[in-house]
Amino acid sequence: MISVPVATPSRSYEVLIGGGLLTRAGECLGRFLENRRAFVVTVAPVRRLWAKVLKKSLAASGIETELLEMPNGERSKRLATLEKLAEQLVKLGADRGITLIALGGGVVGDVTGFLASIYMRGVDVIQVPTTVLAQVDAAIGGKTGVNLVSGKNLLGTFHQPRAVLVDPAILETLSTREYFAGLYESLKCGVIGDPGLFRLFEDKRREILDRDPVMLEKVIADSVRLKASVVSADEREGGLRQVLNFGHTIGHALEAETRYAELLHGEAVAWGMIAATHIALSTGKLDSVTAGRITNAVLGFGKLPRMKLQTANIVKRLRSDKKTKQGVVHFILPREIGKVEITSDVPEAIVRSAVDEIRKLARN
Ligand code: GLY
């Protein structure tokens, strides 16, 4: 088992990583469940696959499990879901000493984390992520939230988990599309801060895409280390944590423009990374060889979904993004493999040309 520490001002905890770790959840997490009762929040497809394994393992350590189910999908990431779960907790006699366990992907983790941060003014949460995206990104760092009609993640809190349990063997059951989409976030970690991880995506791509267990565990662990080091240095996104948004500036605009229906989050980030690389090249911040390596690594996963875009609409959306401050759009641009720069100084013509570039690629 690999243990990666996260040390933020509000809490220090460990991310425990290992193939088959879910079957040892009781042994790994028992010390955090002082009152021997766990409230597991999940969705139906994950419950069918993994809830029994988790429950059995916790029971072997003398921990009783209550299962709470929320509807699956991004549409359930709403305040109403939180309220329903909270009412169920009260009915089950959950007091302020309880621990919630989030068993699922990013939506389950965000909703459960948010619920934990406000239920009876705050209870503990343990994250047990079941998608690549959640294992390498969403479950680590304490961001929680739900969507409003006006936009994604507009309500939320920072609430660090007591522990994160990552079992890469769980990923075997993901669809190829969802698996690849999550891996783009891992590739992102390589570009922003880990040249060795990036090289794995060049040299061992086949093994990674084929879910070779040894390679997969390495990729997940390296990505978790990168994320852990960033959030340990900047818990509340005062500065450095923004580097995790490489590919997200244009990625978010693409997701919104395609009405969250055509692209998975990771796929939007993949297009966004290509666009940001193009901007870095056009502004003289990146050499063409390195730009080619990043673009090839992204496209090396196979064809990304096509989309129909109007460049003007994307530029308009960039101006109204939640992360845009006083109308100034911030970009995370690669300077070399493993090093990025945060800048707001990108001429609009260059942004347009980057969007044109991905429009062209997305039509082929
Ligand atoms: N997913 C970006 C962050 O955690 O800051």
Short mmCIF file of C-alpha atoms and ligand atoms in Angstrom, two decimals:
data_model
loop_
_atom_site.label_atom_id
_atom_site.label_comp_id
_atom_site.label_asym_id
_atom_site.label_seq_id
_atom_site.Cartn_x
_atom_site.Cartn_y
_atom_site.Cartn_z
CA MET A 1 0.00 0.00 0.00
CA ILE A 2 1.23 3.50 -0.87
CA SER A 3 0.45 6.33 1.52
CA VAL A 4 0.59 9.93 0.25
CA PRO A 5 0.33 12.67 2.88
CA VAL A 6 -1.75 15.80 2.38
CA ALA A 7 -0.98 18.56 4.87
CA THR A 8 -3.25 21.61 4.73
CA PRO A 9 -3.76 24.24 7.43
CA SER A 10 -7.24 22.88 8.18
CA ARG A 11 -6.31 19.17 8.32
CA SER A 12 -3.57 16.65 7.57
CA TYR A 13 -4.54 13.26 6.21
CA GLU A 14 -3.38 10.42 4.03
CA VAL A 15 -4.37 9.13 0.62
CA LEU A 16 -4.03 5.33 0.80
CA ILE A 17 -3.47 3.72 -2.59
CA GLY A 18 -3.37 0.04 -3.53
CA GLY A 19 -4.97 -2.54 -5.83
CA GLY A 20 -7.63 -4.45 -3.85
CA LEU A 21 -7.62 -1.95 -0.98
CA LEU A 22 -11.43 -1.81 -0.89
CA THR A 23 -11.44 -5.35 0.52
CA ARG A 24 -9.24 -4.02 3.36
CA ALA A 25 -11.29 -0.88 4.01
CA GLY A 26 -12.14 -1.89 7.59
CA GLU A 27 -8.50 -2.41 8.48
CA CYS A 28 -7.43 0.86 6.78
CA LEU A 29 -10.30 3.12 7.88
CA GLY A 30 -11.44 1.58 11.17
CA ARG A 31 -9.39 4.00 13.27
CA PHE A 32 -11.36 6.93 11.81
CA LEU A 33 -14.75 5.41 12.65
CA GLU A 34 -14.66 5.79 16.40
CA ASN A 35 -18.38 5.19 16.93
CA ARG A 36 -18.26 2.02 14.77
CA ARG A 37 -20.97 3.25 12.42
CA ALA A 38 -20.42 4.40 8.83
CA PHE A 39 -22.93 6.25 6.65
CA VAL A 40 -22.05 5.44 3.06
CA VAL A 41 -23.41 7.71 0.31
CA THR A 42 -23.41 6.20 -3.17
CA VAL A 43 -25.34 5.83 -6.45
CA ALA A 44 -27.11 2.70 -7.77
CA PRO A 45 -24.49 1.53 -10.33
CA VAL A 46 -21.67 1.82 -7.77
CA ARG A 47 -23.79 0.25 -5.03
CA ARG A 48 -24.42 -2.79 -7.23
CA LEU A 49 -20.70 -3.26 -7.91
CA TRP A 50 -18.91 -2.23 -4.74
CA ALA A 51 -21.15 -1.54 -1.74
CA LYS A 52 -21.15 -5.18 -0.60
CA VAL A 53 -17.35 -5.37 -0.70
CA LEU A 54 -17.04 -2.20 1.38
CA LYS A 55 -19.77 -3.24 3.81
CA LYS A 56 -18.25 -6.70 4.33
CA SER A 57 -14.81 -5.31 4.94
CA LEU A 58 -16.09 -2.71 7.43
CA ALA A 59 -18.22 -5.36 9.18
CA ALA A 60 -15.13 -7.55 9.63
CA SER A 61 -13.67 -4.67 11.68
CA GLY A 62 -16.86 -4.36 13.74
CA ILE A 63 -18.26 -1.38 11.83
CA GLU A 64 -21.94 -1.27 10.99
CA THR A 65 -22.86 0.35 7.65
CA GLU A 66 -25.91 2.40 6.71
CA LEU A 67 -26.30 2.88 2.97
CA LEU A 68 -27.75 6.10 1.53
CA GLU A 69 -28.42 6.31 -2.18
CA MET A 70 -28.60 9.45 -4.31
CA PRO A 71 -29.63 9.65 -7.99
CA ASN A 72 -26.82 9.11 -10.46
CA GLY A 73 -25.39 11.83 -12.73
CA GLU A 74 -24.47 15.50 -12.83
CA ARG A 75 -28.15 16.52 -12.66
CA SER A 76 -28.32 15.27 -9.08
CA LYS A 77 -25.51 17.60 -8.01
CA ARG A 78 -28.06 20.01 -6.54
CA LEU A 79 -28.89 21.40 -3.13
CA ALA A 80 -32.16 19.41 -3.14
CA THR A 81 -30.15 16.15 -3.11
CA LEU A 82 -28.24 17.35 -0.05
CA GLU A 83 -31.46 18.16 1.76
CA LYS A 84 -32.93 14.71 1.05
CA LEU A 85 -29.77 12.96 2.25
CA ALA A 86 -29.70 15.10 5.40
CA GLU A 87 -33.33 14.19 6.22
CA GLN A 88 -32.43 10.51 5.82
CA LEU A 89 -29.47 10.92 8.15
CA VAL A 90 -31.67 12.46 10.83
CA LYS A 91 -34.16 9.58 10.49
CA LEU A 92 -31.30 7.11 10.89
CA GLY A 93 -30.29 8.82 14.12
CA ALA A 94 -27.05 10.30 12.77
CA ASP A 95 -25.57 12.71 15.31
CA ARG A 96 -22.64 15.11 15.06
CA GLY A 97 -20.14 12.35 15.83
CA ILE A 98 -20.80 10.44 12.59
CA THR A 99 -18.55 9.91 9.58
CA LEU A 100 -19.86 9.93 6.03
CA ILE A 101 -18.16 7.80 3.40
CA ALA A 102 -18.45 8.96 -0.22
CA LEU A 103 -18.36 5.86 -2.44
CA GLY A 104 -18.50 6.99 -6.06
CA GLY A 105 -17.21 9.40 -8.67
CA GLY A 106 -16.78 13.16 -8.58
CA VAL A 107 -20.49 13.96 -8.15
CA VAL A 108 -20.90 11.66 -5.13
CA GLY A 109 -17.67 13.00 -3.63
CA ASP A 110 -18.64 16.66 -4.11
CA VAL A 111 -22.19 16.21 -2.76
CA THR A 112 -21.15 14.05 0.19
CA GLY A 113 -18.27 16.37 1.05
CA PHE A 114 -20.61 19.37 0.98
CA LEU A 115 -23.19 17.54 3.09
CA ALA A 116 -20.49 16.59 5.61
CA SER A 117 -19.33 20.18 5.84
CA ILE A 118 -22.79 21.47 6.85
CA TYR A 119 -24.63 18.54 8.50
CA MET A 120 -25.01 19.55 12.16
CA ARG A 121 -22.41 22.26 11.40
CA GLY A 122 -19.89 19.74 10.13
CA VAL A 123 -19.05 16.05 10.42
CA ASP A 124 -16.18 13.95 9.09
CA VAL A 125 -16.02 12.54 5.58
CA ILE A 126 -13.89 9.78 4.07
CA GLN A 127 -13.56 9.70 0.31
CA VAL A 128 -13.57 6.35 -1.52
CA PRO A 129 -13.41 7.44 -5.19
CA THR A 130 -14.44 4.95 -7.89
CA THR A 131 -13.48 6.77 -11.12
CA VAL A 132 -10.05 7.83 -12.40
CA LEU A 133 -11.15 11.46 -12.33
CA ALA A 134 -12.14 11.23 -8.68
CA GLN A 135 -9.11 9.14 -7.68
CA VAL A 136 -6.53 11.52 -9.14
CA ASP A 137 -8.33 14.81 -8.66
CA ALA A 138 -11.80 15.35 -7.18
CA ALA A 139 -11.44 13.29 -3.98
CA ILE A 140 -8.24 15.03 -2.89
CA GLY A 141 -8.02 18.59 -1.65
CA GLY A 142 -11.37 19.19 0.04
CA LYS A 143 -13.29 21.06 -2.66
CA THR A 144 -17.01 20.28 -2.33
CA GLY A 145 -20.02 21.71 -4.08
CA VAL A 146 -23.24 21.56 -6.03
CA ASN A 147 -24.47 23.28 -9.18
CA LEU A 148 -26.97 26.11 -9.56
CA VAL A 149 -29.11 26.64 -12.65
CA SER A 150 -26.78 29.60 -13.29
CA GLY A 151 -23.62 27.48 -13.38
CA LYS A 152 -21.53 24.58 -12.11
CA ASN A 153 -20.09 24.40 -8.58
CA LEU A 154 -21.42 27.83 -7.61
CA LEU A 155 -22.25 26.66 -4.07
CA GLY A 156 -19.64 24.83 -2.07
CA THR A 157 -17.13 24.68 0.71
CA PHE A 158 -13.61 23.53 1.45
CA HIS A 159 -13.89 20.49 3.74
CA GLN A 160 -10.88 18.22 3.87
CA PRO A 161 -11.58 14.49 4.27
CA ARG A 162 -10.21 12.46 7.18
CA ALA A 163 -8.77 9.98 4.71
CA VAL A 164 -8.97 9.00 1.06
CA LEU A 165 -8.91 5.33 0.03
CA VAL A 166 -7.93 4.75 -3.60
CA ASP A 167 -8.26 1.26 -5.09
CA PRO A 168 -7.16 1.27 -8.75
CA ALA A 169 -8.58 -2.27 -9.22
CA ILE A 170 -12.05 -0.70 -9.05
CA LEU A 171 -11.34 1.05 -12.35
CA GLU A 172 -11.58 -2.24 -14.28
CA THR A 173 -15.35 -1.84 -14.51
CA LEU A 174 -15.32 1.69 -16.01
CA SER A 175 -16.29 2.13 -19.66
CA THR A 176 -13.34 2.89 -21.95
CA ARG A 177 -14.68 6.38 -22.54
CA GLU A 178 -14.96 7.24 -18.86
CA TYR A 179 -11.60 5.63 -18.10
CA PHE A 180 -9.80 7.64 -20.80
CA ALA A 181 -11.59 10.86 -19.81
CA GLY A 182 -10.22 10.54 -16.26
CA LEU A 183 -6.73 9.79 -17.52
CA TYR A 184 -6.55 13.21 -19.19
CA GLU A 185 -6.49 14.71 -15.67
CA SER A 186 -3.55 12.45 -14.92
CA LEU A 187 -1.76 13.56 -18.07
CA LYS A 188 -2.49 17.12 -16.93
CA CYS A 189 -0.60 16.37 -13.68
CA GLY A 190 2.41 15.33 -15.77
CA VAL A 191 2.39 18.54 -17.81
CA ILE A 192 2.01 20.86 -14.84
CA GLY A 193 4.53 19.29 -12.51
CA ASP A 194 5.84 15.79 -13.16
CA PRO A 195 7.96 15.17 -16.30
CA GLY A 196 8.41 11.48 -15.31
CA LEU A 197 4.65 10.96 -15.27
CA PHE A 198 4.34 12.74 -18.62
CA ARG A 199 6.99 10.43 -20.12
CA LEU A 200 4.99 7.39 -18.96
CA PHE A 201 2.17 8.61 -21.18
CA GLU A 202 4.64 8.73 -24.08
CA ASP A 203 6.57 5.50 -23.41
CA LYS A 204 4.00 3.24 -21.74
CA ARG A 205 0.81 4.52 -23.33
CA ARG A 206 -0.40 1.10 -24.45
CA GLU A 207 -0.01 -0.41 -20.98
CA ILE A 208 -1.79 2.56 -19.38
CA LEU A 209 -4.68 2.53 -21.85
CA ASP A 210 -4.98 -1.27 -21.45
CA ARG A 211 -5.23 -0.83 -17.65
CA ASP A 212 -2.11 -2.81 -16.84
CA PRO A 213 -2.48 -2.99 -13.03
CA VAL A 214 1.15 -2.14 -12.18
CA MET A 215 1.31 0.77 -14.59
CA LEU A 216 -2.12 2.02 -13.55
CA GLU A 217 -1.20 2.04 -9.87
CA LYS A 218 1.96 4.00 -10.71
CA VAL A 219 0.09 6.58 -12.81
CA ILE A 220 -2.58 7.03 -10.12
CA ALA A 221 -0.02 7.30 -7.30
CA ASP A 222 2.14 9.82 -9.19
CA SER A 223 -0.92 11.94 -10.02
CA VAL A 224 -2.09 11.82 -6.40
CA ARG A 225 1.39 12.91 -5.20
CA LEU A 226 1.29 15.90 -7.54
CA LYS A 227 -2.21 16.92 -6.47
CA ALA A 228 -1.35 16.39 -2.79
CA SER A 229 1.72 18.60 -3.03
CA VAL A 230 -0.22 21.40 -4.75
CA VAL A 231 -3.13 21.45 -2.27
CA SER A 232 -0.72 21.14 0.66
CA ALA A 233 0.97 24.33 -0.52
CA ASP A 234 -2.24 26.23 -1.35
CA GLU A 235 -5.40 24.79 0.19
CA ARG A 236 -7.77 27.60 -0.78
CA GLU A 237 -6.56 28.37 -4.30
CA GLY A 238 -4.89 31.62 -3.34
CA GLY A 239 -2.42 31.15 -6.18
CA LEU A 240 -0.50 27.93 -6.86
CA ARG A 241 -3.59 25.66 -6.79
CA GLN A 242 -4.75 27.40 -9.96
CA VAL A 243 -2.15 25.36 -11.88
CA LEU A 244 -4.53 22.40 -11.52
CA ASN A 245 -6.80 24.28 -13.88
CA PHE A 246 -4.49 23.72 -16.87
CA GLY A 247 -6.88 22.94 -19.74
CA HIS A 248 -9.89 23.98 -17.68
CA THR A 249 -10.25 27.60 -18.81
CA ILE A 250 -11.30 26.71 -22.35
CA GLY A 251 -12.46 23.24 -21.18
CA HIS A 252 -15.20 24.74 -18.98
CA ALA A 253 -16.36 26.97 -21.84
CA LEU A 254 -16.57 23.94 -24.15
CA GLU A 255 -18.57 21.95 -21.60
CA ALA A 256 -21.03 24.80 -21.14
CA GLU A 257 -21.28 25.52 -24.87
CA THR A 258 -22.10 21.86 -25.58
CA ARG A 259 -24.65 21.96 -22.71
CA TYR A 260 -22.79 19.37 -20.64
CA ALA A 261 -24.23 16.76 -23.01
CA GLU A 262 -21.53 16.00 -25.55
CA LEU A 263 -18.26 15.94 -23.64
CA LEU A 264 -17.20 14.30 -20.40
CA HIS A 265 -15.33 16.70 -18.14
CA GLY A 266 -11.97 15.06 -18.86
CA GLU A 267 -12.58 15.24 -22.62
CA ALA A 268 -13.30 18.97 -22.36
CA VAL A 269 -10.07 19.36 -20.38
CA ALA A 270 -8.23 17.42 -23.11
CA TRP A 271 -9.41 19.92 -25.75
CA GLY A 272 -8.60 22.73 -23.33
CA MET A 273 -5.03 21.44 -22.88
CA ILE A 274 -4.53 21.43 -26.66
CA ALA A 275 -5.87 25.00 -26.85
CA ALA A 276 -3.68 26.21 -23.95
CA THR A 277 -0.64 24.57 -25.58
CA HIS A 278 -1.46 26.40 -28.81
CA ILE A 279 -1.70 29.69 -26.91
CA ALA A 280 1.64 29.04 -25.19
CA LEU A 281 3.25 28.34 -28.57
CA SER A 282 1.71 31.43 -30.22
CA THR A 283 2.83 33.72 -27.39
CA GLY A 284 6.40 32.42 -27.54
CA LYS A 285 6.22 30.79 -24.11
CA LEU A 286 6.70 27.24 -25.41
CA ASP A 287 8.89 25.72 -28.13
CA SER A 288 7.28 23.85 -30.99
CA VAL A 289 8.83 20.46 -30.13
CA THR A 290 7.39 20.51 -26.60
CA ALA A 291 4.04 21.80 -27.89
CA GLY A 292 3.98 18.86 -30.32
CA ARG A 293 4.77 16.41 -27.50
CA ILE A 294 1.89 17.68 -25.36
CA THR A 295 -0.59 17.72 -28.24
CA ASN A 296 0.47 14.22 -29.38
CA ALA A 297 0.18 12.87 -25.83
CA VAL A 298 -3.39 14.19 -25.59
CA LEU A 299 -4.39 12.96 -29.05
CA GLY A 300 -2.56 9.65 -28.45
CA PHE A 301 -5.51 8.34 -26.43
CA GLY A 302 -7.54 8.17 -29.63
CA LYS A 303 -10.24 10.34 -31.16
CA LEU A 304 -11.93 12.87 -28.91
CA PRO A 305 -15.67 13.40 -29.46
CA ARG A 306 -16.50 15.83 -32.24
CA MET A 307 -18.31 19.04 -31.46
CA LYS A 308 -19.75 21.97 -33.38
CA LEU A 309 -18.48 25.29 -32.06
CA GLN A 310 -18.69 29.00 -32.74
CA THR A 311 -15.42 30.65 -31.73
CA ALA A 312 -17.23 33.87 -30.72
CA ASN A 313 -19.47 31.97 -28.28
CA ILE A 314 -16.49 30.34 -26.59
CA VAL A 315 -14.76 33.70 -26.18
CA LYS A 316 -17.96 35.16 -24.67
CA ARG A 317 -18.21 32.26 -22.22
CA LEU A 318 -14.58 32.67 -21.18
CA ARG A 319 -15.36 36.21 -20.05
CA SER A 320 -18.25 35.04 -17.83
CA ASP A 321 -16.55 31.99 -16.25
CA LYS A 322 -16.64 31.76 -12.44
CA LYS A 323 -12.85 31.85 -12.37
CA THR A 324 -12.70 35.03 -14.44
CA LYS A 325 -11.89 37.97 -12.19
CA GLN A 326 -13.15 41.43 -13.23
CA GLY A 327 -13.51 40.30 -16.83
CA VAL A 328 -9.87 39.15 -17.04
CA VAL A 329 -9.45 35.59 -18.27
CA HIS A 330 -6.64 33.60 -16.64
CA PHE A 331 -4.81 30.90 -18.56
CA ILE A 332 -2.46 28.22 -17.27
CA LEU A 333 0.17 27.88 -19.97
CA PRO A 334 2.92 25.27 -20.27
CA ARG A 335 6.50 26.63 -20.36
CA GLU A 336 8.12 23.19 -20.48
CA ILE A 337 7.06 19.66 -19.50
CA GLY A 338 6.52 19.88 -15.73
CA LYS A 339 6.30 23.67 -15.55
CA VAL A 340 3.36 26.01 -16.15
CA GLU A 341 2.70 29.72 -15.76
CA ILE A 342 -0.50 31.52 -14.78
CA THR A 343 -1.15 34.51 -16.99
CA SER A 344 -3.96 36.90 -17.84
CA ASP A 345 -1.97 38.52 -20.58
CA VAL A 346 -3.20 36.74 -23.72
CA PRO A 347 -4.43 38.82 -26.68
CA GLU A 348 -7.96 37.87 -27.72
CA ALA A 349 -6.81 37.20 -31.30
CA ILE A 350 -4.54 34.43 -29.99
CA VAL A 351 -7.37 32.92 -27.93
CA ARG A 352 -9.54 32.95 -31.05
CA SER A 353 -6.87 31.23 -33.08
CA ALA A 354 -6.50 28.51 -30.39
CA VAL A 355 -10.26 27.89 -30.43
CA ASP A 356 -10.17 27.79 -34.24
CA GLU A 357 -7.42 25.19 -34.00
CA ILE A 358 -9.47 22.84 -31.81
CA ARG A 359 -12.55 23.49 -33.94
CA LYS A 360 -10.58 22.23 -36.92
CA LEU A 361 -9.29 19.16 -35.04
CA ALA A 362 -12.77 18.43 -33.66
CA ARG A 363 -14.26 18.24 -37.15
CA ASN A 364 -11.83 15.54 -38.38
N1 GLY B 1 -9.85 20.19 -9.41
C1 GLY B 1 -9.08 21.31 -9.13
C2 GLY B 1 -8.78 21.52 -7.68
O1 GLY B 1 -9.02 20.64 -6.90
O2 GLY B 1 -8.33 22.57 -7.31
#
